């Protein structure tokens, strides 16, 4: 492992300070509900989600957004990451729904009144239907359209919001819509993939400038899904194949926006040990400790990913997502404990960590898996939408208290 460059600059532990952002995250489409014309709503209406699930009701998050603040307060959280649904605030190109924009700015104000830092995501997987109709992210017009939308939102709440995430997991979106083609506009074309990727990164760079033009103090980042590839053995082959994969899957993309990132949002779920021999990656055979999604539980991945990103970019790291599907809640408390410990180890190595946002505040629509996967600190009753804290949520609350002491 390479040496971190500037350990001396972190004098006191941020994780143990009052300012550290302890929070939880959600995304509009996964919780809100409502018949909003987006690429995902179209996919759902085509019956492509497990069990035929749709987000027409989701977990009634739009109607309950202000009420749900009490869920954050109950756990003593001081940060909430949520997203704005572009298709809702701009249902037709250039036509903005002011009531919808006010809904989100009221949420921001109410969070702040409760001393909870809003962390606003502008794009979390869903495109308005009219964007899909024009080809989605392979069309350069989408960059201008996204910028108009960002500009509008920044006009309304630019001054109130400090932390912004322009785009959630550009790597995942572009992969699923333009390379493997399972999400509208269903393209399966490496050239489309390449063009769409560049356009999304350009859109991020523009949004970065647009937000800063409304609020010079804003901190703007993206949330990047970083798979942590590590060598199986410390030999030449294993080390270099790992480096190559980290480069292909993450660094070559992040390098292109490194001057437009005030912090790096890290979404961390997976770590693969890679090296000589079959299978080349251990995700295919490690069976002992897995989430309900089938993903290996390897908490060291979180701290290690933070360390790699910090070494390369010298920027603060905010964990914008980390969590697991665990229907019985038997694994979540330990997962939280071990992941936060791994993050603390990274901080001790000199990484500037500014926040940890657990995914997710409550059970929600897990994309193609529908409602089967339970990622929530709170369970949600599918009929009444009542939210109930799982034991692991209480564990998280108490762990935060330990850190804040
Ligand atoms: C996404 C979330 C999703 C989570 C769990 C992340 O890739 O940003 O929307 O629910 O992973 O799969």
XYZ file of C-alpha atoms and ligand atoms in Angstrom:
417
model
C 0.000 0.000 0.000
C 1.406 3.399 -0.917
C 2.075 6.025 1.676
C -0.495 8.767 2.174
C 1.086 12.097 1.275
C -0.029 14.474 3.977
C -0.850 12.789 7.276
C 0.294 15.816 9.243
C -2.458 18.046 7.859
C -5.170 16.206 9.811
C -4.483 17.359 13.309
C -7.600 16.259 15.190
C -10.047 13.494 14.415
C -12.989 14.829 12.419
C -14.893 11.625 13.043
C -14.829 12.384 16.743
C -15.767 16.041 16.363
C -19.226 17.586 16.667
C -19.145 18.676 13.009
C -18.768 15.216 11.536
C -21.740 14.401 9.329
C -23.487 11.295 10.612
C -26.463 10.602 8.457
C -28.525 8.432 6.193
C -29.362 8.597 2.511
C -32.368 8.080 0.262
C -33.217 8.765 -3.388
C -36.406 10.362 -4.670
C -37.523 7.647 -7.053
C -36.962 4.915 -4.483
C -39.162 6.445 -1.794
C -41.469 9.168 -3.127
C -44.271 7.568 -5.129
C -46.373 9.290 -7.804
C -46.948 8.713 -11.492
C -44.010 10.708 -12.793
C -42.887 10.097 -16.368
C -39.267 8.987 -16.118
C -37.202 6.299 -17.825
C -37.620 4.112 -14.735
C -41.387 4.608 -14.505
C -41.590 3.462 -18.120
C -39.535 0.359 -17.354
C -41.735 -0.433 -14.363
C -44.907 -0.059 -16.407
C -43.441 -2.524 -18.899
C -43.418 -5.042 -15.996
C -39.648 -5.415 -15.933
C -39.163 -5.265 -12.157
C -39.196 -8.353 -9.923
C -42.749 -9.254 -8.841
C -44.106 -6.566 -11.180
C -43.360 -3.919 -8.528
C -43.697 -0.234 -9.417
C -43.008 3.058 -7.646
C -46.526 4.429 -8.113
C -46.818 4.477 -4.319
C -43.212 3.617 -3.345
C -43.079 4.249 0.431
C -45.116 7.454 0.244
C -41.984 9.521 0.803
C -43.155 12.629 -1.067
C -46.163 13.120 1.200
C -44.207 12.277 4.322
C -40.972 14.131 3.634
C -41.341 16.619 6.494
C -42.678 13.990 8.854
C -39.742 11.705 8.100
C -37.357 14.255 9.592
C -38.293 12.800 12.945
C -36.744 9.492 11.862
C -33.415 11.279 11.502
C -33.820 13.049 14.808
C -34.682 9.849 16.657
C -31.277 8.495 15.690
C -29.433 11.719 16.465
C -28.360 12.156 12.839
C -27.113 15.561 11.708
C -27.079 14.932 7.945
C -29.601 13.730 5.390
C -28.846 12.958 1.785
C -31.913 12.998 -0.449
C -32.442 13.579 -4.140
C -34.567 15.872 -6.247
C -36.602 14.168 -8.955
C -35.789 16.028 -12.164
C -38.848 14.606 -13.954
C -41.074 15.981 -11.209
C -39.735 19.525 -11.211
C -39.422 19.708 -15.003
C -42.096 17.404 -16.419
C -41.690 18.922 -19.896
C -38.594 20.483 -21.377
C -38.327 24.057 -20.070
C -41.588 23.829 -18.081
C -40.901 23.907 -14.365
C -43.347 22.930 -11.650
C -42.882 25.564 -8.984
C -44.874 23.698 -6.358
C -42.506 20.750 -6.711
C -39.424 22.963 -6.411
C -40.916 24.606 -3.330
C -41.578 21.187 -1.865
C -37.847 20.447 -1.944
C -36.804 23.875 -0.741
C -39.226 23.568 2.180
C -37.606 20.255 3.028
C -34.190 21.916 2.999
C -35.409 24.695 5.301
C -37.065 22.289 7.705
C -33.951 20.116 7.882
C -31.853 23.149 8.696
C -34.324 24.285 11.346
C -33.720 20.889 12.933
C -29.930 21.254 12.670
C -29.669 18.579 10.005
C -27.333 19.291 7.104
C -29.102 18.700 3.770
C -26.971 16.921 1.188
C -28.787 17.336 -2.090
C -28.408 14.949 -5.019
C -29.550 16.415 -8.324
C -29.678 13.207 -10.326
C -30.109 9.750 -8.845
C -30.538 7.274 -11.719
C -33.759 8.642 -13.235
C -34.107 10.795 -16.349
C -37.332 12.587 -17.292
C -39.240 10.755 -20.045
C -38.577 13.635 -22.466
C -34.835 13.152 -21.953
C -35.191 9.458 -22.805
C -37.161 10.434 -25.918
C -34.225 12.486 -27.139
C -31.805 9.565 -26.669
C -30.801 10.182 -23.058
C -27.167 10.910 -22.310
C -25.844 10.134 -25.771
C -27.508 13.332 -26.953
C -25.362 16.395 -26.232
C -28.557 18.449 -25.727
C -29.024 16.563 -22.465
C -25.975 18.372 -21.060
C -27.659 21.760 -21.659
C -30.974 20.483 -20.355
C -29.403 19.170 -17.182
C -27.630 22.467 -16.704
C -30.885 24.440 -17.060
C -32.477 22.252 -14.434
C -29.494 22.609 -12.083
C -29.520 26.354 -12.598
C -33.194 26.528 -11.666
C -32.709 24.503 -8.494
C -29.644 26.525 -7.532
C -31.648 29.740 -7.991
C -34.196 28.498 -5.477
C -31.996 26.872 -2.863
C -28.401 27.595 -3.819
C -27.835 29.737 -0.766
C -29.367 27.254 1.670
C -27.546 24.120 0.599
C -23.858 23.659 1.274
C -23.310 20.090 0.044
C -24.341 19.042 -3.457
C -24.027 15.772 -5.315
C -24.506 16.442 -9.015
C -24.887 12.873 -10.256
C -25.188 9.613 -8.388
C -23.014 6.805 -9.728
C -22.457 7.921 -13.320
C -20.628 4.638 -13.891
C -23.650 2.554 -12.934
C -26.173 4.619 -14.912
C -24.202 4.647 -18.110
C -23.407 0.998 -17.862
C -26.997 -0.089 -17.353
C -28.550 2.194 -19.989
C -25.948 2.271 -22.769
C -23.762 -0.843 -22.458
C -25.768 -3.673 -20.994
C -28.998 -1.963 -22.019
C -31.353 -3.009 -19.236
C -32.697 0.498 -18.507
C -34.261 2.915 -21.035
C -33.083 3.997 -23.550
C -31.873 0.338 -23.631
C -28.728 0.843 -25.716
C -26.149 -1.933 -25.977
C -23.363 -0.233 -27.762
C -19.798 0.504 -26.622
C -19.698 3.706 -28.677
C -22.960 4.931 -27.146
C -21.513 3.983 -23.754
C -18.366 6.010 -24.368
C -20.256 9.063 -25.633
C -22.812 8.958 -22.843
C -20.059 8.699 -20.246
C -18.247 11.740 -21.584
C -21.498 13.684 -21.708
C -22.359 12.858 -18.106
C -18.905 13.963 -16.981
C -19.269 17.197 -18.958
C -22.681 17.708 -17.346
C -21.045 17.345 -13.949
C -18.371 19.930 -14.797
C -21.025 22.416 -15.951
C -23.224 21.796 -12.927
C -20.206 22.357 -10.683
C -19.732 25.831 -12.144
C -23.439 26.631 -12.159
C -23.848 25.810 -8.471
C -20.750 27.790 -7.548
C -22.053 30.778 -9.481
C -25.052 30.845 -7.104
C -23.090 30.027 -3.968
C -19.336 30.441 -3.934
C -19.144 28.566 -0.610
C -20.963 25.480 -1.908
C -19.200 22.123 -1.787
C -19.945 20.119 -4.891
C -19.114 16.486 -5.577
C -20.456 13.357 -7.197
C -21.301 10.039 -5.578
C -19.087 7.412 -7.154
C -19.720 3.700 -6.844
C -16.207 2.508 -6.073
C -15.583 -1.204 -6.205
C -12.454 -1.923 -4.204
C -10.221 -4.336 -6.114
C -7.406 -5.772 -4.000
C -4.720 -8.339 -4.860
C -5.231 -11.910 -3.680
C -1.493 -12.178 -3.113
C 1.290 -9.623 -2.966
C 2.875 -10.790 -6.236
C 3.545 -8.735 -9.372
C 0.628 -10.084 -11.372
C -2.027 -9.753 -8.684
C -0.926 -6.254 -7.732
C -0.876 -4.979 -11.284
C -4.130 -6.521 -12.429
C -5.761 -4.922 -9.403
C -4.282 -1.530 -10.208
C -5.470 -1.870 -13.773
C -9.024 -2.696 -12.720
C -9.170 0.202 -10.275
C -7.959 2.414 -13.091
C -10.443 1.120 -15.672
C -13.454 1.124 -13.383
C -12.800 4.272 -11.394
C -9.705 6.415 -11.730
C -9.739 7.089 -15.455
C -13.270 8.532 -15.067
C -12.639 10.471 -11.882
C -9.399 11.880 -13.345
C -11.537 13.704 -15.901
C -13.452 15.659 -13.267
C -10.841 15.938 -10.547
C -10.655 19.728 -10.847
C -14.389 20.017 -10.344
C -14.735 18.090 -7.112
C -14.719 19.852 -3.749
C -15.050 16.458 -2.102
C -15.466 12.911 -3.282
C -18.725 11.146 -2.494
C -17.959 7.473 -2.006
C -20.651 4.843 -2.431
C -19.091 1.618 -1.250
C -20.650 -1.821 -1.370
C -18.219 -4.248 -2.948
C -14.646 -5.450 -2.599
C -13.136 -8.140 -4.778
C -9.887 -10.006 -4.215
C -8.372 -10.385 -7.644
C -5.453 -12.432 -8.880
C -3.919 -15.361 -10.679
C -5.932 -18.593 -10.720
C -9.558 -19.424 -11.297
C -11.855 -17.762 -10.520
C -9.922 -14.566 -10.993
C -12.229 -12.650 -8.598
C -13.353 -14.126 -5.299
C -16.905 -12.844 -5.439
C -17.695 -16.057 -7.268
C -16.718 -18.407 -4.473
C -16.726 -16.634 -1.081
C -20.017 -17.775 0.366
C -19.781 -17.353 4.110
C -20.760 -13.767 4.806
C -23.140 -12.264 2.308
C -25.949 -9.737 2.187
C -29.413 -10.639 0.875
C -28.227 -9.250 -2.477
C -25.497 -11.919 -2.447
C -22.696 -9.385 -2.054
C -19.706 -10.348 0.103
C -19.417 -8.472 3.368
C -15.868 -7.132 3.542
C -15.806 -3.955 5.659
C -12.098 -3.314 5.056
C -13.180 -2.226 1.585
C -14.673 1.016 2.852
C -11.561 2.355 4.543
C -9.337 1.089 1.765
C -11.425 2.743 -0.951
C -11.343 6.010 1.009
C -7.572 5.702 1.301
C -7.046 5.048 -2.421
C -9.231 8.011 -3.402
C -7.588 10.287 -0.898
C -4.087 9.328 -2.038
C -4.892 10.005 -5.652
C -6.976 13.180 -5.378
C -6.075 14.770 -2.022
C -9.711 15.714 -1.404
C -12.045 15.219 1.536
C -14.093 12.033 1.371
C -17.757 11.812 2.269
C -19.206 8.314 2.440
C -22.418 9.041 0.570
C -23.649 5.417 0.678
C -22.713 2.254 2.531
C -25.178 -0.366 3.661
C -26.652 -3.785 3.040
C -29.827 -5.651 2.254
C -30.595 -7.597 5.421
C -34.231 -8.579 5.849
C -33.737 -10.177 9.291
C -31.502 -7.347 10.575
C -29.107 -9.970 11.956
C -26.060 -8.586 10.171
C -26.645 -4.837 9.970
C -25.367 -3.722 13.393
C -22.081 -5.595 12.959
C -21.823 -4.314 9.389
C -22.205 -0.737 10.637
C -19.696 -1.253 13.428
C -17.063 -2.852 11.185
C -17.458 -0.395 8.318
C -17.171 2.615 10.606
C -14.128 1.038 12.248
C -12.596 0.598 8.810
C -13.279 4.262 8.070
C -11.694 5.261 11.360
C -8.587 3.259 10.406
C -8.435 5.256 7.179
C -8.711 8.477 9.147
C -5.827 7.358 11.323
C -3.803 6.930 8.134
C -4.464 10.580 7.303
C -7.606 10.437 5.161
C -9.820 13.496 5.552
C -13.261 11.962 6.164
C -16.128 14.431 6.522
C -19.209 12.233 6.743
C -20.775 8.787 6.826
C -24.270 8.420 5.353
C -25.809 5.011 5.745
C -27.841 3.545 2.911
C -30.666 3.687 3.562
C -32.811 5.612 6.015
C -35.754 3.327 5.290
C -36.735 0.329 3.187
C -37.400 1.373 -0.384
C -37.678 0.397 -4.025
C -34.429 -1.417 -4.808
C -34.542 -0.856 -8.588
C -34.875 -4.122 -10.546
C -35.215 -6.047 -7.262
C -38.332 -4.071 -6.285
C -39.333 -4.097 -2.617
C -37.841 -7.496 -1.801
C -34.518 -6.126 -0.602
C -34.542 -4.405 2.779
C -31.829 -1.785 3.065
C -33.529 0.356 5.715
C -32.476 1.442 9.167
C -36.263 1.708 9.430
C -38.567 -0.988 8.136
C -41.641 0.247 6.270
C -45.021 -1.425 6.490
C -46.067 -1.989 2.857
C -49.725 -1.188 3.562
C -49.700 1.577 6.167
C -46.191 2.879 5.337
C -45.477 3.044 9.042
C -41.743 3.335 9.696
C -40.242 1.330 12.560
C -36.635 1.571 13.738
C -34.799 -1.725 13.413
C -32.550 -2.736 16.342
C -29.516 -1.926 14.167
C -30.753 1.672 13.830
C -30.634 1.986 17.610
C -27.165 0.489 17.520
C -26.123 3.122 14.960
C -27.580 5.877 17.173
C -25.562 4.671 20.174
C -22.364 4.248 18.180
C -22.613 7.846 16.989
C -22.935 8.978 20.593
C -19.669 7.182 21.365
C -17.895 9.017 18.560
C -19.295 12.407 19.496
C -18.113 12.168 23.095
C -27.560 3.185 -5.463
C -28.815 3.050 -4.628
C -29.123 1.581 -4.418
C -27.977 0.966 -3.661
C -28.143 -0.502 -3.300
C -26.455 2.242 -5.052
O -25.807 1.787 -6.193
O -27.113 4.517 -5.483
O -29.843 3.728 -5.284
O -30.327 1.355 -3.802
O -26.807 1.065 -4.434
O -28.148 -1.302 -4.435
